[in-house]
XYZ file of N, CA, C and O in Angstrom:
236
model
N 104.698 54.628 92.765
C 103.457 55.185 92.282
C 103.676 56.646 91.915
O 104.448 57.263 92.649
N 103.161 57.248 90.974
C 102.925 58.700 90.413
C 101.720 59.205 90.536
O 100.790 58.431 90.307
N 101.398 60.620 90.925
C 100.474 61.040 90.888
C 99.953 61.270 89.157
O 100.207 60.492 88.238
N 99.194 62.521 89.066
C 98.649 62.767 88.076
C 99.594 63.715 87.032
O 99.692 63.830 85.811
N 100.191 64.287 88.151
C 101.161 64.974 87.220
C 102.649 64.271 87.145
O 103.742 64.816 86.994
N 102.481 63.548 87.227
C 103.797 62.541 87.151
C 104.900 62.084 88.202
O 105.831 61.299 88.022
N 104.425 63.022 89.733
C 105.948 62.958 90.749
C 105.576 61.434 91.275
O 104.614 60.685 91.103
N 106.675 61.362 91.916
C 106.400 60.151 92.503
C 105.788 60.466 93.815
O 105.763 61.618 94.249
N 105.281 59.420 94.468
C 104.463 59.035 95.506
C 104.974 57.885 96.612
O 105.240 56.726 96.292
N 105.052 58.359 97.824
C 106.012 56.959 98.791
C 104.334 56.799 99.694
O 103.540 57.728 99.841
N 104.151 55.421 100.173
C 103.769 55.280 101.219
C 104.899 55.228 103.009
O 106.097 55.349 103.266
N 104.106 55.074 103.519
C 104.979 55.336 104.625
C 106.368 54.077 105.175
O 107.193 54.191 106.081
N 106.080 52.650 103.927
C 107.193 52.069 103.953
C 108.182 52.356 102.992
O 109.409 52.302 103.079
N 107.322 52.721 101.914
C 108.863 52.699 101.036
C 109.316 54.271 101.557
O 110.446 54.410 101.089
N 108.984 55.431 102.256
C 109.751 55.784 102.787
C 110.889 55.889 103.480
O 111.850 56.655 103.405
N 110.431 54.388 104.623
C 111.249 53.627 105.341
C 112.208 53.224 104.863
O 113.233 53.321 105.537
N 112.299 52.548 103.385
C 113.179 51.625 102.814
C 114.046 53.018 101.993
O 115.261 52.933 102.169
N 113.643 54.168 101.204
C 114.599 55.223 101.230
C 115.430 55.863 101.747
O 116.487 56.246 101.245
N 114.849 56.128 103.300
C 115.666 56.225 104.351
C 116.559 55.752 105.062
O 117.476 56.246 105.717
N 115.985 54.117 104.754
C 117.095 53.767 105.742
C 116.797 53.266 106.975
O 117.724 52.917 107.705
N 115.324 53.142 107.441
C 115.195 53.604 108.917
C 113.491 52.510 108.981
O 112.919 51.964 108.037
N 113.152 52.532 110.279
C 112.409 51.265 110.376
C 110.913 52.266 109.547
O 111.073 53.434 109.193
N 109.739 51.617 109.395
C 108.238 51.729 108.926
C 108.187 52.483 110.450
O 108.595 53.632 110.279
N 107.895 52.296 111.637
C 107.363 52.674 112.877
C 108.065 54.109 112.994
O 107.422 55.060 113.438
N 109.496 54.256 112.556
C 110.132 55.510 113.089
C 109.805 56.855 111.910
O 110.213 57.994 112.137
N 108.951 56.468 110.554
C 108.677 57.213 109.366
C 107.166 57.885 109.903
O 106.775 59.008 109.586
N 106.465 56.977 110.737
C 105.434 57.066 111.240
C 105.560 57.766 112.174
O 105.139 58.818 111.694
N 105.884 58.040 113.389
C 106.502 58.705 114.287
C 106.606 59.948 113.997
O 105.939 60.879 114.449
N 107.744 59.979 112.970
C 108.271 61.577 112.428
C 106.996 62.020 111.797
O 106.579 63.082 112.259
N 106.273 61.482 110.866
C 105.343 62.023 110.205
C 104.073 62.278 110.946
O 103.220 62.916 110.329
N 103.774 61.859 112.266
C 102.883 62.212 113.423
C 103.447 63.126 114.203
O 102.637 63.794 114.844
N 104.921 63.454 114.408
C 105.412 64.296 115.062
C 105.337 65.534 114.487
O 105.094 66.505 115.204
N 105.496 65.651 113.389
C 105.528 67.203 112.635
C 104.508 66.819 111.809
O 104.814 66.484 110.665
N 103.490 66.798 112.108
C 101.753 66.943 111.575
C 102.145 67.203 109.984
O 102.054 68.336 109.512
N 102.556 66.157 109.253
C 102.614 66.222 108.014
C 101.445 65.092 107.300
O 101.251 63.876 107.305
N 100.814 66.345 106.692
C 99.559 65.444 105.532
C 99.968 65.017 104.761
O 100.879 65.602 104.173
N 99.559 63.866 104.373
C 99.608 62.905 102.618
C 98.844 63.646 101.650
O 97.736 64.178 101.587
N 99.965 63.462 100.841
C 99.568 64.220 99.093
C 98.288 63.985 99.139
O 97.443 64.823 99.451
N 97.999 62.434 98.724
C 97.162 61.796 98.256
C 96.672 60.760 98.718
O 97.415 59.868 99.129
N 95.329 60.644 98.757
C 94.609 58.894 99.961
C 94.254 58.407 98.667
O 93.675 59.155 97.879
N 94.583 57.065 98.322
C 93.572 56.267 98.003
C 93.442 54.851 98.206
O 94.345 54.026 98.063
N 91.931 54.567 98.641
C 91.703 52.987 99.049
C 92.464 53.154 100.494
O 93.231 52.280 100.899
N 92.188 54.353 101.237
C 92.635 54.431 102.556
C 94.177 54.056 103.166
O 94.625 53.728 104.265
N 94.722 54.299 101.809
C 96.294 54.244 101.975
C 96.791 55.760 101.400
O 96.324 56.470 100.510
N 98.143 55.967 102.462
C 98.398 57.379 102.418
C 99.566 57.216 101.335
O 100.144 56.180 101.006
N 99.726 58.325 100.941
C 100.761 58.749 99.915
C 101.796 59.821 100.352
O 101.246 60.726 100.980
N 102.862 59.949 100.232
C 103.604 61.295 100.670
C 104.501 61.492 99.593
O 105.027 60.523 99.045
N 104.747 62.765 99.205
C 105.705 62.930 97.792
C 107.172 63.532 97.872
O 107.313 63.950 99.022
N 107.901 63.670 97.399
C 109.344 63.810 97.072
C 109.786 64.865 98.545
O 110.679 64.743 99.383
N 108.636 65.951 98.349
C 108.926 67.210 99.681
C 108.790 66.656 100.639
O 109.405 67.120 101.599
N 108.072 65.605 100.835
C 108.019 64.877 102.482
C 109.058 64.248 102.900
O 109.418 64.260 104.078
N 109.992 63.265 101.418
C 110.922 62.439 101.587
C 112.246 63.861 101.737
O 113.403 63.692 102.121
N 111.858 64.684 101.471
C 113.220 65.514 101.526
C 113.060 66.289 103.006
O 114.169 66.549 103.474
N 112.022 66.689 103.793
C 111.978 66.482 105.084
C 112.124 65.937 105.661
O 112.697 66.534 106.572
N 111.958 64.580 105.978
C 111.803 63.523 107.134
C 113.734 63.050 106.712
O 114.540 62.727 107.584
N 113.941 63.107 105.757
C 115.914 63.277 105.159
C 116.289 63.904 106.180
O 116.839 63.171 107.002
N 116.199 65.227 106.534
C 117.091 65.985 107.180
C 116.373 66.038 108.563
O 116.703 66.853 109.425
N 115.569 65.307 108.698
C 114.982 64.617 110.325
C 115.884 63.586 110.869
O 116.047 63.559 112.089
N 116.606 62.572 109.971
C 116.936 61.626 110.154
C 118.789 61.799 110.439
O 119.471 60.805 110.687
């Protein structure tokens, strides 16, 4: 998914599946270091490229 200005957009699995690493442990990290989603919609979270390049050097 892309936002409006074109970046891409992960939910908190295909994070998982970038990483490498389970859905539960993306969740974890991203509750552990109080990181907000870009973008909600239809009550699903979004996180963008800067999140995936954090929770990277978490892992």
């Amino acid at each position: 998914m892309t936002n409006e200005q074109g970046a891409q957009l992960y939910t908190a699995g295909k994070l998982a599946v970038e990483l490498g690493i389970s859905q539960g442990k993306v969740k974890k990290l991203i509750e552990a270091q109080n990181i907000q989603p870009d973008e909600i919609k239809r009550n699903c979270k979004y996180y963008g490229v800067k999140t995936l390049e954090k929770l990277r050097t978490q892992v």
